[in-house]
Short mmCIF file of C-alpha atoms in Angstrom, two decimals:
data_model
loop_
_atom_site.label_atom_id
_atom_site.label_comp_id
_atom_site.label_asym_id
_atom_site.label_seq_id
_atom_site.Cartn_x
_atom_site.Cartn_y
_atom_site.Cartn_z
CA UNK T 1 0.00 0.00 0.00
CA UNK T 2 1.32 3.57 -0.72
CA UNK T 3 0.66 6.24 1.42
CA UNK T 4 0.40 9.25 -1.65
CA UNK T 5 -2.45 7.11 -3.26
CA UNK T 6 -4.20 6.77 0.27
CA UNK T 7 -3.41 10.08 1.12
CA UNK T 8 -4.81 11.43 -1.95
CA UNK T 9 -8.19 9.45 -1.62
CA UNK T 10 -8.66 10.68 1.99
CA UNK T 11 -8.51 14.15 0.63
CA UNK T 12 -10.81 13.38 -2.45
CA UNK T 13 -13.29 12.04 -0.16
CA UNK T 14 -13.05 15.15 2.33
CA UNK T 15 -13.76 17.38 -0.75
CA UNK T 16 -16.77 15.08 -1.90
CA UNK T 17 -18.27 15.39 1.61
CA UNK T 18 -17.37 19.09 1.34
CA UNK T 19 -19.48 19.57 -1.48
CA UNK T 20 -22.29 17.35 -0.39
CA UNK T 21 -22.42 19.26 2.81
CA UNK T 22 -22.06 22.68 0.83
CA UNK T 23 -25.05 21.90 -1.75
CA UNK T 24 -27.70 20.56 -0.01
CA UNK T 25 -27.53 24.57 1.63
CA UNK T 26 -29.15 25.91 -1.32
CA UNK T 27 -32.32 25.94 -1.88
CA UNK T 28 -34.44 22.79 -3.21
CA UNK T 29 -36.99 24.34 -5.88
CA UNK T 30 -40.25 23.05 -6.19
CA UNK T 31 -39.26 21.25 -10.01
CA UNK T 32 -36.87 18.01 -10.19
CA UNK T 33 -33.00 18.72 -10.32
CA UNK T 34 -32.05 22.25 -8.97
CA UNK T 35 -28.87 23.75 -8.45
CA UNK T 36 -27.71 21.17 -6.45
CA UNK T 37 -27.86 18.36 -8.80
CA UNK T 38 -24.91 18.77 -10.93
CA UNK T 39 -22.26 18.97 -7.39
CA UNK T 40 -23.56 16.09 -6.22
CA UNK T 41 -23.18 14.09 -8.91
CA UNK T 42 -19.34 15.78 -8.87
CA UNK T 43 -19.48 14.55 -5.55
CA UNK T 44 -20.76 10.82 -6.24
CA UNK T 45 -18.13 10.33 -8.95
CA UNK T 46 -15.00 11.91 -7.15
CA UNK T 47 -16.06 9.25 -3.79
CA UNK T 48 -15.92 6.84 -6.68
CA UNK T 49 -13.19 7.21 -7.79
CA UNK T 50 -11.36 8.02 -4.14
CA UNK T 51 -13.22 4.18 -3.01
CA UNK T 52 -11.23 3.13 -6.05
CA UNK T 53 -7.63 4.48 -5.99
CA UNK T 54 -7.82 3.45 -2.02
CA UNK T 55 -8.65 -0.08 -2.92
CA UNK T 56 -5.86 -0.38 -5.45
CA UNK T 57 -3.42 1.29 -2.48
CA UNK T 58 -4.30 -1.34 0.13
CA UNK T 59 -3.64 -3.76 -2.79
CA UNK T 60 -0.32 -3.18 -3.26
CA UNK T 61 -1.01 -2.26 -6.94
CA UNK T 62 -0.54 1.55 -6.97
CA UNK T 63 1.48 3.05 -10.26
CA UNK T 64 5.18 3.48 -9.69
CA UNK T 65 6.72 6.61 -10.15
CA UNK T 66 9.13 5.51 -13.38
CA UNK T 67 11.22 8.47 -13.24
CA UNK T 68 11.15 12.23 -10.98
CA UNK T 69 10.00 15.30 -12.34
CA UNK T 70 12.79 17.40 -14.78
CA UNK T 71 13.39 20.95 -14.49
CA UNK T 72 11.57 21.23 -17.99
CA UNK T 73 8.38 19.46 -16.91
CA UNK T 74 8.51 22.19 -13.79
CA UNK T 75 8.67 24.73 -16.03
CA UNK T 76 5.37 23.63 -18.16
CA UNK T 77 3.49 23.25 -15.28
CA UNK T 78 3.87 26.62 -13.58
CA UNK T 79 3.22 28.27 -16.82
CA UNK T 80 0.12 25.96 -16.79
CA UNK T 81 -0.39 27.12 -13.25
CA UNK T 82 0.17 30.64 -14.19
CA UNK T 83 -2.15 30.75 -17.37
CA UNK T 84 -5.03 29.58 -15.23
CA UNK T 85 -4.57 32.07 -12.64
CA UNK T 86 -4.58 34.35 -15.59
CA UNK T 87 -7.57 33.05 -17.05
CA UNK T 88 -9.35 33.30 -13.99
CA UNK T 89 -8.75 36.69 -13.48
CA UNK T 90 -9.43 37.92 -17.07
CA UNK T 91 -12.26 36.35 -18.08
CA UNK T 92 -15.18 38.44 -16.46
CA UNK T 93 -13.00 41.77 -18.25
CA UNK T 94 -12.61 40.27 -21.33
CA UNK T 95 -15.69 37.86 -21.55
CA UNK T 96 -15.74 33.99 -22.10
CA UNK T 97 -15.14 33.64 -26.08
CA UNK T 98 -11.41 35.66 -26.28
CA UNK T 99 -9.87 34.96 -22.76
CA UNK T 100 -10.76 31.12 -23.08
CA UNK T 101 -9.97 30.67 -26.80
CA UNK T 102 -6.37 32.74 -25.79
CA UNK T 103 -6.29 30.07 -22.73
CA UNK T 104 -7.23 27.34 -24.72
CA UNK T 105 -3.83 28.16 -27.10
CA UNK T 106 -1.50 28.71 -24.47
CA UNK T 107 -2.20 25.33 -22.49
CA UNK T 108 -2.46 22.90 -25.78
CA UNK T 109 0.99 24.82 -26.96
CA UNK T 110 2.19 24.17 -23.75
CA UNK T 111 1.19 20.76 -23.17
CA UNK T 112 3.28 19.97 -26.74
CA UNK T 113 0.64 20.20 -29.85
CA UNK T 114 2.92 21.82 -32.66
CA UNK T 115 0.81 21.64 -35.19
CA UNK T 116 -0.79 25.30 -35.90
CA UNK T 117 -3.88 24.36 -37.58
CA UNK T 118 -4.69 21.78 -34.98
CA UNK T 119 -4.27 24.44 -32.41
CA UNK T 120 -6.02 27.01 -33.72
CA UNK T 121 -8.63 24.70 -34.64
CA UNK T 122 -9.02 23.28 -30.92
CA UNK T 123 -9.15 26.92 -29.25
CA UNK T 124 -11.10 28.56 -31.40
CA UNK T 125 -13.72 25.57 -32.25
CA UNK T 126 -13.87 24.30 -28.90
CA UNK T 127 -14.75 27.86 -27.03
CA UNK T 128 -17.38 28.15 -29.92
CA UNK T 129 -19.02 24.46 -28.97
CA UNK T 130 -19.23 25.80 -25.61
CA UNK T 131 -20.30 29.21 -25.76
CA UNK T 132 -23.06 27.54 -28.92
CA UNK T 133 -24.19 25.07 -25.83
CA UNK T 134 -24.77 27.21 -22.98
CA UNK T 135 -25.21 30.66 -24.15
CA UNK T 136 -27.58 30.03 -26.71
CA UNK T 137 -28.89 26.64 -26.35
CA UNK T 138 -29.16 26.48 -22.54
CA UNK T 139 -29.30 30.35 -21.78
CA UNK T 140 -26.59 30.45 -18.88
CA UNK T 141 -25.45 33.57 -19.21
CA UNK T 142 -21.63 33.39 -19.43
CA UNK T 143 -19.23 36.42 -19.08
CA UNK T 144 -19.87 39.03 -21.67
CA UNK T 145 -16.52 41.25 -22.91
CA UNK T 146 -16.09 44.37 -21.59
CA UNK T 147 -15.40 46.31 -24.68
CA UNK T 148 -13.11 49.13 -24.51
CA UNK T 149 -10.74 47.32 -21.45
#
């Protein structure tokens, strides 16, 4: 048994109970679902998969570490780090479409796809799908830009 894996299912299931606890605050509507639906069901699957990755630990069978972390795999994450932070605190001034399509091309650069086309095509297209799905179709308002910024 490893004590990372263990450790790291003890904290997945203190976040699922956090969010259980957190979500059945708000307030049930009279219809099926509510806002509480979708966290719990975030909640469900991350105790899921905590009940799993704790059974493979007391098993013996956790993944081996093949090799530690270079200084060039350090480097990718804290610009990952770094671009999310960014993200986060762009995207109600510049809206959802051109902070997370500008996002979207940073991390997939970062994470290694070279190809432009592909890239473009991913953080532009995807953004789109999204913005097509709950914008319009579902009419969740998402964060408008804030034209001039």
């Amino acid at each position: 048994m490893t004590m990372p894996d263990m450790a790291a299912a003890m904290v997945a299931v203190a976040v699922a109970v956090w969010i259980v606890i957190e979500s059945r605050r708000w307030p049930a509507p009279d219809f099926v679902g509510g806002p509480a639906v979708v966290p719990l069901l975030v909640a469900a699957v991350l105790l899921v998969c905590a009940g799993l990755l704790l059974r493979t630990a007391l098993m013996g069978r956790s993944a081996v570490v093949e090799e530690p972390l270079q200084a060039t795999q350090f480097r990718r994450i804290a610009i990952m780090v770094a671009a999310t932070a960014a993200y986060a605190a762009v995207l109600e001034k510049v809206g959802f479409l051109p902070a997370t399509i500008l996002y979207l091309a940073v991390f997939t650069a970062v994470l290694g796809l070279r190809d432009w086309r592909m890239l473009i095509g991913y953080s532009v297209l995807l953004p789109a799908a999204f913005y097509l799905l709950f914008a319009v179709a579902l009419k969740v308002p998402l964060p408008p830009a804030q034209w001039p910024l």
